[in-house]
CSV table of C-alpha atoms in Angstrom, one decimal:
chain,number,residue,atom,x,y,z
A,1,UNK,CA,-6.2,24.5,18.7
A,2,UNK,CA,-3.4,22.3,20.5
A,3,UNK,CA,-1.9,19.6,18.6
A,4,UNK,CA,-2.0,16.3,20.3
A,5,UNK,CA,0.6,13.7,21.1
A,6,UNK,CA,1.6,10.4,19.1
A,7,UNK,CA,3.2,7.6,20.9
A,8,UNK,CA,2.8,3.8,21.0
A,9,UNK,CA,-0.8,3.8,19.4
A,10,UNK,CA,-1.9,6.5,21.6
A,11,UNK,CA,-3.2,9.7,19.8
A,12,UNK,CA,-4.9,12.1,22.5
A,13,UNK,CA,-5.3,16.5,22.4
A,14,UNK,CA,-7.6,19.0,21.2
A,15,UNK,CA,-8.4,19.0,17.5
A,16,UNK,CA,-10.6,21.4,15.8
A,17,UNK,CA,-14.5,20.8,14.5
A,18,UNK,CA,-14.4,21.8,10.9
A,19,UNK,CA,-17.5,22.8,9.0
A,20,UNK,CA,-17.1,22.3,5.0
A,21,UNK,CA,-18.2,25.6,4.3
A,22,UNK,CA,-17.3,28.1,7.4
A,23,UNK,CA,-14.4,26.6,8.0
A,24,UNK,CA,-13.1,25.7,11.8
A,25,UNK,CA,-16.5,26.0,14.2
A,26,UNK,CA,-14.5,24.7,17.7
A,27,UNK,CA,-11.8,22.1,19.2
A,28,UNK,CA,-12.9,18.7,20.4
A,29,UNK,CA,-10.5,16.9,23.1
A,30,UNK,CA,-10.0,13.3,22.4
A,31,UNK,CA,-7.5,10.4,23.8
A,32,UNK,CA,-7.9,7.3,21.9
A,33,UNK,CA,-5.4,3.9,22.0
A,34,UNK,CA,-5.0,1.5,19.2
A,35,UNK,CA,-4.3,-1.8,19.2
A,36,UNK,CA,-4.0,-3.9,15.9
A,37,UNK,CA,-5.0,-7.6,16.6
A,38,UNK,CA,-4.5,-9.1,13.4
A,39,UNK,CA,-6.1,-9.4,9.8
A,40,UNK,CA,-7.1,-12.7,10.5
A,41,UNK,CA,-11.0,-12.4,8.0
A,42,UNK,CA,-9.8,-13.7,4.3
A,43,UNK,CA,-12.6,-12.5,3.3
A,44,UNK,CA,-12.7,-8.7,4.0
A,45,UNK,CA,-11.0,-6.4,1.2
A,46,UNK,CA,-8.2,-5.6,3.0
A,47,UNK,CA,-4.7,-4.8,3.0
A,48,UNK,CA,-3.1,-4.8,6.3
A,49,UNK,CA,0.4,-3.9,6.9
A,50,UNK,CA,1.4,-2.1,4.1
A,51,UNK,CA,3.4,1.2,5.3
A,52,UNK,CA,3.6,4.1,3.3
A,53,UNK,CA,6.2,6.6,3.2
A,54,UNK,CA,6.7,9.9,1.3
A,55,UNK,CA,10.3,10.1,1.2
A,56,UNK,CA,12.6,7.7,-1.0
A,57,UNK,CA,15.1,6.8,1.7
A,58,UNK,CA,14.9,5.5,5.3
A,59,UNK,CA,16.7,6.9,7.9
A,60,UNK,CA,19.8,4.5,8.9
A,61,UNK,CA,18.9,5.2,12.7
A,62,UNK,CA,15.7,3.7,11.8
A,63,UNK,CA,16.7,0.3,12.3
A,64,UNK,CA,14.8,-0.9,9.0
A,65,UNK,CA,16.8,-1.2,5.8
A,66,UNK,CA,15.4,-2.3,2.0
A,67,UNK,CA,16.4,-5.8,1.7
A,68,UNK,CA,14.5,-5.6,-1.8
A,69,UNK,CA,13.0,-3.3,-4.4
A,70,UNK,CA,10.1,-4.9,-6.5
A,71,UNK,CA,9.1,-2.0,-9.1
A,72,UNK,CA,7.0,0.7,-9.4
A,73,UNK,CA,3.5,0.6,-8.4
A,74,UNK,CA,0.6,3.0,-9.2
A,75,UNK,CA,-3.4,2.6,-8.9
A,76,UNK,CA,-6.4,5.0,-10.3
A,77,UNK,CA,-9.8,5.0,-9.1
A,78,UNK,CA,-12.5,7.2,-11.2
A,79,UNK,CA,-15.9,8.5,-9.9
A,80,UNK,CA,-18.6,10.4,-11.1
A,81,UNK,CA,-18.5,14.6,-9.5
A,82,UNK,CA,-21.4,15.0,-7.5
A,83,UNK,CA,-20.7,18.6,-8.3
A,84,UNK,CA,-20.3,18.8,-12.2
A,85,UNK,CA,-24.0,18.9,-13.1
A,86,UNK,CA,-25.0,20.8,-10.7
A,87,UNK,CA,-28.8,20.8,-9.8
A,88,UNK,CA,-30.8,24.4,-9.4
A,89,UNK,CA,-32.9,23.3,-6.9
A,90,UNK,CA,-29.9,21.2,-4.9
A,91,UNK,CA,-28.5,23.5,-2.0
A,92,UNK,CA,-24.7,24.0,-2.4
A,93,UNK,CA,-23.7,22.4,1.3
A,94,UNK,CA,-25.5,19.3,0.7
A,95,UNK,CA,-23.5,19.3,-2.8
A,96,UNK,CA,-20.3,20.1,-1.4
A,97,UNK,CA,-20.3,18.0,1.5
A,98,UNK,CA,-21.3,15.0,-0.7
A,99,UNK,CA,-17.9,16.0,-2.5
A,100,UNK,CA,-16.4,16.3,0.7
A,101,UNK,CA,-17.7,12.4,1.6
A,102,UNK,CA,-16.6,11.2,-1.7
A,103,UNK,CA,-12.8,12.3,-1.6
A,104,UNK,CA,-12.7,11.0,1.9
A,105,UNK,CA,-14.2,7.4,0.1
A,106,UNK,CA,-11.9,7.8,-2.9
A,107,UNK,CA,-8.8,8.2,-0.9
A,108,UNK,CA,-9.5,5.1,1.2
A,109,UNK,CA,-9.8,3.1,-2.1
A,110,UNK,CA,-7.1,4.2,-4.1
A,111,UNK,CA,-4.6,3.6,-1.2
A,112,UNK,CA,-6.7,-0.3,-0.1
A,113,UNK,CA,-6.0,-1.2,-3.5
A,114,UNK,CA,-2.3,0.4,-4.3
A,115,UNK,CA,-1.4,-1.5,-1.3
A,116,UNK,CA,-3.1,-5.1,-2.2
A,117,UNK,CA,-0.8,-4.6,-5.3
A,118,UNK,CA,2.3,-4.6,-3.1
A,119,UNK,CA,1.1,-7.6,-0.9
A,120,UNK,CA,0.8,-9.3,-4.3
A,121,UNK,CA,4.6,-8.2,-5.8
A,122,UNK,CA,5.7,-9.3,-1.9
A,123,UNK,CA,6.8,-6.0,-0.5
A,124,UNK,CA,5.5,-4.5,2.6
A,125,UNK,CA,6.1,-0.7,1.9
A,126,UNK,CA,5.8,1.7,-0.3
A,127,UNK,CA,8.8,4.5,-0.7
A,128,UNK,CA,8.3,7.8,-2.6
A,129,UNK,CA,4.8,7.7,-2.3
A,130,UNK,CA,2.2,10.1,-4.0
A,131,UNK,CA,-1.0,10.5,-4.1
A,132,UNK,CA,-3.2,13.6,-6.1
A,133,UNK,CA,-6.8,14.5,-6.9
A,134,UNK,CA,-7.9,15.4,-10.5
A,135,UNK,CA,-11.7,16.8,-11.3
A,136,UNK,CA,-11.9,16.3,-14.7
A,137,UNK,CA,-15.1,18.3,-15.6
A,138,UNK,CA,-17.7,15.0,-17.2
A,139,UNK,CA,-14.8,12.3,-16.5
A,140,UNK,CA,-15.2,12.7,-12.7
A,141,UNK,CA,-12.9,12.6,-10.3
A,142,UNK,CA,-9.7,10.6,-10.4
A,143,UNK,CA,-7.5,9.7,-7.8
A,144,UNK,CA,-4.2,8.6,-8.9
A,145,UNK,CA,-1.5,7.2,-6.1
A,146,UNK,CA,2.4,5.7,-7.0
A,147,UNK,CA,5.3,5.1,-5.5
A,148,UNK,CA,8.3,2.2,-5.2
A,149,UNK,CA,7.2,-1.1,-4.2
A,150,UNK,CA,9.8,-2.5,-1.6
A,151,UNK,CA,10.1,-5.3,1.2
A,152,UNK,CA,11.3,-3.4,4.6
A,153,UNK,CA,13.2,-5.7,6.9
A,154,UNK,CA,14.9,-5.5,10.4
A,155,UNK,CA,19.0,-4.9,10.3
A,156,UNK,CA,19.2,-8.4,12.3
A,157,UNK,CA,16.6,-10.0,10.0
A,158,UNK,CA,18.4,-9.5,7.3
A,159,UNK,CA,21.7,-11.9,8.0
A,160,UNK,CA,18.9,-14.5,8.7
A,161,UNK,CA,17.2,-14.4,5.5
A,162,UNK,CA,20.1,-14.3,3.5
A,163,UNK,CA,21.4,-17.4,5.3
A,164,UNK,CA,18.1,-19.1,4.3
A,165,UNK,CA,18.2,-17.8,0.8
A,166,UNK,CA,21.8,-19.5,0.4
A,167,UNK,CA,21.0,-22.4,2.3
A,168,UNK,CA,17.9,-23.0,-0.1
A,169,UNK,CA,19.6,-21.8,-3.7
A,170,UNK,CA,22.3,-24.5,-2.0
A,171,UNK,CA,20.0,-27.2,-2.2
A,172,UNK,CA,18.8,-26.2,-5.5
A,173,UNK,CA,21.7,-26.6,-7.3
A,174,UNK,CA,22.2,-29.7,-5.1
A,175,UNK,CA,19.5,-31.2,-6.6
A,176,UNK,CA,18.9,-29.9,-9.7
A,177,UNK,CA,23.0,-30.8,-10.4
A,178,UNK,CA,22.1,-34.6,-9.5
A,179,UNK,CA,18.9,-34.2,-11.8
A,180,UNK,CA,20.8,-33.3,-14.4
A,181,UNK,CA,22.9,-36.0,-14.2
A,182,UNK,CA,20.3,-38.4,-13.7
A,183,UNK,CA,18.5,-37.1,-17.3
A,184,UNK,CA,21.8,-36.8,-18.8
A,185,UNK,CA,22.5,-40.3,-18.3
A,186,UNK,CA,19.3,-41.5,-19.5
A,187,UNK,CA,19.2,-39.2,-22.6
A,188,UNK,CA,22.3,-40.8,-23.4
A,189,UNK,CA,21.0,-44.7,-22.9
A,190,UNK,CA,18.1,-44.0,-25.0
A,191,UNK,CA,20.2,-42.3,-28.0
A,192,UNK,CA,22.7,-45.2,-28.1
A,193,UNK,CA,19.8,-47.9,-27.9
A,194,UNK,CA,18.5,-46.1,-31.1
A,195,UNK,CA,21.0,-46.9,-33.0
């Protein structure tokens, strides 16, 4: 089989028909285009715009640089193996592709919820990131996914922000130095109009 072609949302070639148990059966030819519109439902369990990379550093031609690393972040998600007590009668493709359906599931979760944790710490990405499979006999199957929590920004964002992060820790110690002041004074009046 031909591989296809990535570019601008576009995915489009010939990619093979695999069977779970006889392995490829034939190519399909597909051209699909994505468009993301938004994640605009507050509702749905998502968690939109989180990237994830493999590798621990960006390439400097990239254009994005870390403008901030949160922390390590990891996520677990435990299910019961369709395949450990394994029925007689039960036919071993219906078995196996229920395995099949469940990694695909488990995958999906482990990664939704890994990155809802970085939305919550404030990054958008994840660097070094890892994700592995263990069937555990009568504990199931775990999927277990890690890596560094950072916030990915533009090289011309990032003069911007730290303009507005100076401008506002400014204005903090504005007025939290006039505050002080202001209490100061008063803690004063009140300990000499105790005695």
């Amino acid at each position: 089989a031909t591989g296809g072609g990535l570019s601008s949302g576009t995915i489009d070639g010939w990619f093979p028909l695999y069977d779970t148990l006889g392995g490829v059966r034939g190519e399909l030819g597909l051209s699909i285009k994505l468009t993301f519109i938004g994640d605009e439902n507050p509702f749905r369990d998502s968690s939109a715009g989180v990237q994830l990379f493999p590798f621990s550093e960006l390439d400097p031609a990239s254009g994005y640089t870390v403008s901030h690393v949160f922390g390590f972040v990891e996520e677990l998600v435990v299910a019961d193996d369709p395949e450990f007590e394994w029925i007689a009668g039960q036919q071993s493709r219906t078995s196996h592709e229920t395995r099949q359906t469940l990694l695909y599931l488990l995958d999906a979760s482990v990664r939704r919820r890994m990155c809802k944790k970085v939305l919550e710490m404030g990054g958008n990405a994840v660097l070094g990131y890892y994700q592995a499979f263990d069937i555990e006999g009568d504990s199931g199957i775990v999927a277990r996914t890690f890596g560094t929590c950072v916030l990915l920004t533009r090289r011309g964002q990032i003069e911007s922000q730290e303009k507005q992060i100076e401008m506002a820790a400014h204005h903090r110690r504005g007025a939290s130095g006039d505050d002080g002041i202001a209490n100061s004074t008063s803690m004063r009046s009140k300990l000499l109009r105790s005695y």
